[in-house]
PDB file of C-alpha atoms in Angstrom:
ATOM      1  CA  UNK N   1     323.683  75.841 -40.553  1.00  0.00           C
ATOM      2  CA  UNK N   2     325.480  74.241 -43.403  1.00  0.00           C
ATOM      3  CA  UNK N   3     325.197  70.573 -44.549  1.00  0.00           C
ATOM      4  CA  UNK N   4     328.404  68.334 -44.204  1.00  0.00           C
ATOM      5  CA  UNK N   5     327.938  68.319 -48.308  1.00  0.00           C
ATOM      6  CA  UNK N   6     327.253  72.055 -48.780  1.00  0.00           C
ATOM      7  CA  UNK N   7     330.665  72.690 -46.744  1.00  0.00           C
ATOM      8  CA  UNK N   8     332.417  70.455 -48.888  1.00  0.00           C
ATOM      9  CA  UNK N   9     330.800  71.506 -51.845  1.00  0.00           C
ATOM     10  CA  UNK N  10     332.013  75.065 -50.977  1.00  0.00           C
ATOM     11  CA  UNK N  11     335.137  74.150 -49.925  1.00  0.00           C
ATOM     12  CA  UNK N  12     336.222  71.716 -53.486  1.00  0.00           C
ATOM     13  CA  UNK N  13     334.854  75.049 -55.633  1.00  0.00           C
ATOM     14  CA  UNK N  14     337.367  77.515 -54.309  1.00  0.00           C
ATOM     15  CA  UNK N  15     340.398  76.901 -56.606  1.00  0.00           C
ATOM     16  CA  UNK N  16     338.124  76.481 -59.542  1.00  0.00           C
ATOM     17  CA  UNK N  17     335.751  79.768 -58.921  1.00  0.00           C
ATOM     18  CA  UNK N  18     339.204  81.460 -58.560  1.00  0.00           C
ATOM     19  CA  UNK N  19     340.446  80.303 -61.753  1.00  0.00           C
ATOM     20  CA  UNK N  20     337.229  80.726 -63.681  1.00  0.00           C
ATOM     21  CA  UNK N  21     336.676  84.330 -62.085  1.00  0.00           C
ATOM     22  CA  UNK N  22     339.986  85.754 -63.098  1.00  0.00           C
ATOM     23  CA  UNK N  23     339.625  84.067 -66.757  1.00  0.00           C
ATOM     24  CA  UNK N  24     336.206  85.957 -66.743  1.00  0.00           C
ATOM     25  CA  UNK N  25     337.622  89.304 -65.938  1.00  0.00           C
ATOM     26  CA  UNK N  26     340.695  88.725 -68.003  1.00  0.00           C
ATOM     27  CA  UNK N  27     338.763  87.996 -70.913  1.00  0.00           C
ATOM     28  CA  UNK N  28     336.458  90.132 -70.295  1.00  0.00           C
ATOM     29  CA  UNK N  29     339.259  92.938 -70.038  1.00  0.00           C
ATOM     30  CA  UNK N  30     340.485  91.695 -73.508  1.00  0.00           C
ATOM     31  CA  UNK N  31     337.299  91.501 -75.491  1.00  0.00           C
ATOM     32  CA  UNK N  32     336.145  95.145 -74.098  1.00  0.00           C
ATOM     33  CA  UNK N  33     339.486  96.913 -75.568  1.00  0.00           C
ATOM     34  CA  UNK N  34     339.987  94.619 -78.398  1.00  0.00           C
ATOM     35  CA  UNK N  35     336.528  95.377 -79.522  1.00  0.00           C
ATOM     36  CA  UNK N  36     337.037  99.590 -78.421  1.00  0.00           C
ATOM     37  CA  UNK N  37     340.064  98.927 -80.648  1.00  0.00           C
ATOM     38  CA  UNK N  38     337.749  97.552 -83.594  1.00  0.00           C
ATOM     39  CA  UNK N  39     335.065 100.658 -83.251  1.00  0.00           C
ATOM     40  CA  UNK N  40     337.947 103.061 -83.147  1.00  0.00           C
ATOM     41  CA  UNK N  41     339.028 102.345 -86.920  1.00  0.00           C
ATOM     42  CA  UNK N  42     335.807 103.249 -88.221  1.00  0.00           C
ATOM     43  CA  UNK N  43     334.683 105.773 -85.936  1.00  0.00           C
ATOM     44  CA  UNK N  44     335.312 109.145 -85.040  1.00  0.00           C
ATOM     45  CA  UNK N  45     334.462 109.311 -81.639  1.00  0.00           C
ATOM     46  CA  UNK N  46     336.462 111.612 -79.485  1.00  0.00           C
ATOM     47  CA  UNK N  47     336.524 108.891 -76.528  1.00  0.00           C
ATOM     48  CA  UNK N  48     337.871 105.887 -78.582  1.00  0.00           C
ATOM     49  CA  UNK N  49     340.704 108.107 -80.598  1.00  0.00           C
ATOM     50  CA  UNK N  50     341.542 109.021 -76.890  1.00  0.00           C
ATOM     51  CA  UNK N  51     342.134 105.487 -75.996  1.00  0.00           C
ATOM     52  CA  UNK N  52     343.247 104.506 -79.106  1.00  0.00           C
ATOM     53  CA  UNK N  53     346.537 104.949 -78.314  1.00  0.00           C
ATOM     54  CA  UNK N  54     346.285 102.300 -75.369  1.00  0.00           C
ATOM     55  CA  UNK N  55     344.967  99.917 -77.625  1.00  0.00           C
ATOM     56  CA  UNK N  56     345.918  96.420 -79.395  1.00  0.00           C
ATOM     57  CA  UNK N  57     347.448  96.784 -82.929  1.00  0.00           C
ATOM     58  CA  UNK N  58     347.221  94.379 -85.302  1.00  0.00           C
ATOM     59  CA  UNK N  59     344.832  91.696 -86.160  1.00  0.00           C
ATOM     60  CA  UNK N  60     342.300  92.473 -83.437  1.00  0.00           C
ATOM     61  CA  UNK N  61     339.227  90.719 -84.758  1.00  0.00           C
ATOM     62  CA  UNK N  62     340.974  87.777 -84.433  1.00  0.00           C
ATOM     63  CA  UNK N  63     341.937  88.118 -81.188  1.00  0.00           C
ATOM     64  CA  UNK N  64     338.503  89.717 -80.546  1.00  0.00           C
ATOM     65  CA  UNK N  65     336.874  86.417 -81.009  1.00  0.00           C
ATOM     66  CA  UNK N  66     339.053  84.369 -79.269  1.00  0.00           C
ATOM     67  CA  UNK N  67     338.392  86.374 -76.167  1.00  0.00           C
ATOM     68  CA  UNK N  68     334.639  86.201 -76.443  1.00  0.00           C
ATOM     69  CA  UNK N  69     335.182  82.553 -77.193  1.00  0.00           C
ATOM     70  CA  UNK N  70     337.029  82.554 -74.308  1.00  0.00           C
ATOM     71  CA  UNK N  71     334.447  83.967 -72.027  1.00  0.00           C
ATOM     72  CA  UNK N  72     332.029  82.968 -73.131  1.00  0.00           C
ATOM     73  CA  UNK N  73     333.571  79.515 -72.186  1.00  0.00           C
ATOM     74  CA  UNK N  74     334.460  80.408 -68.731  1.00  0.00           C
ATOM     75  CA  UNK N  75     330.707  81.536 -67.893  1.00  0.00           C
ATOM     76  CA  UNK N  76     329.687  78.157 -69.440  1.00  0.00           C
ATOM     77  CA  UNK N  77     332.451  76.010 -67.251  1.00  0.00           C
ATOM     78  CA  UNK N  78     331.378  78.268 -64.156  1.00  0.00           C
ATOM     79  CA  UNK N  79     327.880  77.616 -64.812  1.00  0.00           C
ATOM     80  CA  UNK N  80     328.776  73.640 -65.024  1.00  0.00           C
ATOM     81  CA  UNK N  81     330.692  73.787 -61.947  1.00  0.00           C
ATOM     82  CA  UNK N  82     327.553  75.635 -59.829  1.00  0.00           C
ATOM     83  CA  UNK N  83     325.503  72.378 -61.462  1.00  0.00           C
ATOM     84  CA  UNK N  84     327.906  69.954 -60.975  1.00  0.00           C
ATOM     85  CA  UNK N  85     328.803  71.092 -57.642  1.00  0.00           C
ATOM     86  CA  UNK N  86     324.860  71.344 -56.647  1.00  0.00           C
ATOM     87  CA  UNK N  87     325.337  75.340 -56.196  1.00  0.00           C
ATOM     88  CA  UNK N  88     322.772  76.707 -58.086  1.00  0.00           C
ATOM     89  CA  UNK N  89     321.783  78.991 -54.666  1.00  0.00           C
ATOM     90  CA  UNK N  90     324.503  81.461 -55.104  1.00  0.00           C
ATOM     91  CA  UNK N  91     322.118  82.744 -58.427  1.00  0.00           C
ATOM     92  CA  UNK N  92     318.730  82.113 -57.127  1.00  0.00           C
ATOM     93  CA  UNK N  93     317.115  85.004 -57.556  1.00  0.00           C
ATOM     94  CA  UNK N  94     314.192  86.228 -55.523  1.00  0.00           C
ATOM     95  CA  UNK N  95     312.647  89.228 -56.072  1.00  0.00           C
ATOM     96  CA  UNK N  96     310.831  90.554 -52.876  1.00  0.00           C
ATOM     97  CA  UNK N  97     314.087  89.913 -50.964  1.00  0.00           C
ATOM     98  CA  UNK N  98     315.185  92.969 -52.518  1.00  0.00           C
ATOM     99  CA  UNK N  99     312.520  94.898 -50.586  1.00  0.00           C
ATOM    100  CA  UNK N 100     313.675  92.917 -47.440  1.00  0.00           C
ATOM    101  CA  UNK N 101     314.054  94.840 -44.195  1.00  0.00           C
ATOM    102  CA  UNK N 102     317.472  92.639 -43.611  1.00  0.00           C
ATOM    103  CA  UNK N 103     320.447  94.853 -45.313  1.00  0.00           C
ATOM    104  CA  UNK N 104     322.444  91.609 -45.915  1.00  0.00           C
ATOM    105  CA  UNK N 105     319.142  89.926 -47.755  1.00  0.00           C
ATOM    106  CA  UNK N 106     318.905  93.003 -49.995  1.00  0.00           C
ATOM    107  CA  UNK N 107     322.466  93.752 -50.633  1.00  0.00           C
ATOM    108  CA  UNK N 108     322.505  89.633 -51.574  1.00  0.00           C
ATOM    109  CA  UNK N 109     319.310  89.713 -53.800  1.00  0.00           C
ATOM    110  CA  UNK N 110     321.086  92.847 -55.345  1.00  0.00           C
ATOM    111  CA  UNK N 111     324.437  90.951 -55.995  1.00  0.00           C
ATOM    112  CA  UNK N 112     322.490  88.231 -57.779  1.00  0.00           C
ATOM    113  CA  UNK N 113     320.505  90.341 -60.138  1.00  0.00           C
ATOM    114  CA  UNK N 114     323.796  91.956 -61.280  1.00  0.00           C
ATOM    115  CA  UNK N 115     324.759  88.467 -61.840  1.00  0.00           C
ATOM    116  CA  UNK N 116     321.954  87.674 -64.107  1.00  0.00           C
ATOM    117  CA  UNK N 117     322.653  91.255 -65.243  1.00  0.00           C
ATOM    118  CA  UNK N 118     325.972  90.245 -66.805  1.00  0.00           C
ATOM    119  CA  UNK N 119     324.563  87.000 -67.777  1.00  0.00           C
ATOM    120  CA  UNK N 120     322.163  88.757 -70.037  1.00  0.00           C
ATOM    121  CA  UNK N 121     324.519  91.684 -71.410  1.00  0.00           C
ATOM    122  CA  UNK N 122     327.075  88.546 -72.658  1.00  0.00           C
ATOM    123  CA  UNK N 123     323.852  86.603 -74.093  1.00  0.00           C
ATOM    124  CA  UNK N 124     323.336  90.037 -76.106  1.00  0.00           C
ATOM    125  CA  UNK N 125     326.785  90.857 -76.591  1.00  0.00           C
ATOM    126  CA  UNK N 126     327.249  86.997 -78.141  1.00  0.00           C
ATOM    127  CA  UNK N 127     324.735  87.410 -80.558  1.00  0.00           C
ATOM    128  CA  UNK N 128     325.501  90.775 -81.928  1.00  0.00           C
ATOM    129  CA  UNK N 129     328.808  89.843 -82.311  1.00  0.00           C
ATOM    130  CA  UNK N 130     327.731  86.373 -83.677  1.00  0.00           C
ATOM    131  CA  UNK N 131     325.463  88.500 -86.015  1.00  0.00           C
ATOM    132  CA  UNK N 132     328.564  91.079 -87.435  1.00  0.00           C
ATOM    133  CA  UNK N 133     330.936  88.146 -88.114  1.00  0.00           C
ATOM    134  CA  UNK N 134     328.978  85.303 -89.088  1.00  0.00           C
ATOM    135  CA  UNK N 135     326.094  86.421 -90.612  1.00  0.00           C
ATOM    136  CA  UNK N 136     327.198  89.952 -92.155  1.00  0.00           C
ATOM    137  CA  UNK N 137     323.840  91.976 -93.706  1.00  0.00           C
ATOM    138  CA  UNK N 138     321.183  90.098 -92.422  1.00  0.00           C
ATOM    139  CA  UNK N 139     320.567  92.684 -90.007  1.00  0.00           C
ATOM    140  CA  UNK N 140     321.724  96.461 -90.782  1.00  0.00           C
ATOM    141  CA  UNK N 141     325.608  95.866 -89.505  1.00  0.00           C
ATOM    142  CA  UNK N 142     325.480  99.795 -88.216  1.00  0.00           C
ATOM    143  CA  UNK N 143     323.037  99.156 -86.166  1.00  0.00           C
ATOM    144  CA  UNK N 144     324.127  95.750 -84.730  1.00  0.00           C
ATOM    145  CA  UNK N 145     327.686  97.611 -84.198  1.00  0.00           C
ATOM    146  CA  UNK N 146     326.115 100.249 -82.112  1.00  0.00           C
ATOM    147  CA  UNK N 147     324.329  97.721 -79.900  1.00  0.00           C
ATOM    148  CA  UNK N 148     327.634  95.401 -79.441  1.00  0.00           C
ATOM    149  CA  UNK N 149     329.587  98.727 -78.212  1.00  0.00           C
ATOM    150  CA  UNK N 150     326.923  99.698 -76.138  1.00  0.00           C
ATOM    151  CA  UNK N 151     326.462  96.688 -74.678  1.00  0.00           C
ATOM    152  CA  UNK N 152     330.005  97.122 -74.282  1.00  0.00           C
ATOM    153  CA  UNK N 153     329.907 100.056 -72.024  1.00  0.00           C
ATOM    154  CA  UNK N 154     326.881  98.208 -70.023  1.00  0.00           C
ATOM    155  CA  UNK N 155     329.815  95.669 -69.084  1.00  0.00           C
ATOM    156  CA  UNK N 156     332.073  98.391 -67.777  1.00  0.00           C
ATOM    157  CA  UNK N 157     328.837  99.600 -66.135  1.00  0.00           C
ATOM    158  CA  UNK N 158     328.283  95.366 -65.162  1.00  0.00           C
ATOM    159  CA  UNK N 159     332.248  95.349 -63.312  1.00  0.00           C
ATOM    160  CA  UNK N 160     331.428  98.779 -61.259  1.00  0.00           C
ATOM    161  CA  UNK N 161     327.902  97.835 -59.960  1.00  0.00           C
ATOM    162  CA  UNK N 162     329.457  94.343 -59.399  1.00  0.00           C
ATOM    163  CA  UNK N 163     332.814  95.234 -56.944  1.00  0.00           C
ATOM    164  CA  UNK N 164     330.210  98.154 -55.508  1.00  0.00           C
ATOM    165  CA  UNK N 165     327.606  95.344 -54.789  1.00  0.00           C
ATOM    166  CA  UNK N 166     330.453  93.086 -53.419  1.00  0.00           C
ATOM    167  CA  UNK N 167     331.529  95.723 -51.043  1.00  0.00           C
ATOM    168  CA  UNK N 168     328.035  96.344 -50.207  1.00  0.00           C
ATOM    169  CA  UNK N 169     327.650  93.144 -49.355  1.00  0.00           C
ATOM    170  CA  UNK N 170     330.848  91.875 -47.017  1.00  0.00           C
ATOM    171  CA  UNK N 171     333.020  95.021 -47.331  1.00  0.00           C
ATOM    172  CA  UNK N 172     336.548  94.436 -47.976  1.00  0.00           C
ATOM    173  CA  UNK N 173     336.333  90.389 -47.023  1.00  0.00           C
ATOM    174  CA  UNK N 174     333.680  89.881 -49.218  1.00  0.00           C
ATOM    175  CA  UNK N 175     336.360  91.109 -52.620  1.00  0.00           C
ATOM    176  CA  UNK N 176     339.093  89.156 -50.988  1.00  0.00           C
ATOM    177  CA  UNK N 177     337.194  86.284 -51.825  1.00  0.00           C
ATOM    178  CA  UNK N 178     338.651  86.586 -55.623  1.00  0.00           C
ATOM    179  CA  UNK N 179     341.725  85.851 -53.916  1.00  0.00           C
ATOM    180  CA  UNK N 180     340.604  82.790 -51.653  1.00  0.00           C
ATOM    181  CA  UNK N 181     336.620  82.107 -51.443  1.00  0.00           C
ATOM    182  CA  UNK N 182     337.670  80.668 -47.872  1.00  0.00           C
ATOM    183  CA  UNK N 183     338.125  84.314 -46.612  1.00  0.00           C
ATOM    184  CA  UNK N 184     334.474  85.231 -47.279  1.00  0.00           C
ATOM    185  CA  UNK N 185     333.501  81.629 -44.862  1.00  0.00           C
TER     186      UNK N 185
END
């Protein structure tokens, strides 16, 4: 059973897991087609003509790094709110409960490495991308620019293994928690 603290504790983080989830996947969103945008003027890839045309115009770089500014924030502010709000359990990882017996166990030691999957594809994805704008040629920029977009696909790969693990997890109350974490309790 819950401590009188850990209920509260879940309970004040609500509103501000909300808020930092949906700038996550909003910036997220952003940086992914903002950056598809950026490969698509210098590459003739059949896939990124195709979306292209669904694309920002304009001065995406810009706007490129503000959104991975931007979300990179939000994972640092959600990462200060688990600390502050003494919730560092919901990313514990440990490994042999993902050869537990218990479904729930497994499907939540699952959930949590996709966590610290995403947590290592933005690490990555930051330092490419650090690595292209702020430090052009000390690595070979081709080669930096193919790991940044494939990291890039990883994240699309990140957002489906996440909402499947979700599911996994709690089924259709467990994803209306983006909408109110109290539905999940």
């Amino acid at each position: 059973m819950n401590s009188p603290r850990q209920r509260t504790a879940v309970a004040r983080s609500d509103l501000p897991t909300v808020l930092l989830h949906w700038g996550m996947v909003l910036t997220l969103v952003f940086s992914i087609t903002t950056g598809w945008r950026i490969a698509s003027l210098g590459e003739s890839s059949a896939l990124l003509r195709w979306v292209d045309v669904l694309m920002l115009q304009g001065q995406v770089h810009r706007w490129h790094l503000f959104s991975a500014t931007a979300l990179t924030a939000c994972v640092v502010g959600y990462l200060v709110l688990l600390w502050r709000m003494d919730l560092f359990g919901r990313l514990s990882l440990r490994l042999a409960s993902l050869r537990s017996s218990d479904r729930a166990t497994r499907w939540q030691a699952i959930n949590k490495l996709v966590y610290w999957m995403a947590f290592v594809l933005l690490a990555a994805a930051a330092v490419t991308g650090g690595l292209m704008y702020f430090a052009p040629g000390v690595l070979p920029t081709a080669s930096l620019a193919a790991v940044h977009q494939a990291l890039s696909w990883a994240f699309v790969v990140y957002v489906a293994l996440h909402v499947l693990s979700q599911v996994m997890l709690g089924g259709l109350r467990q994803l209306l928690k983006i909408l109110s974490p109290r539905l999940a309790y």
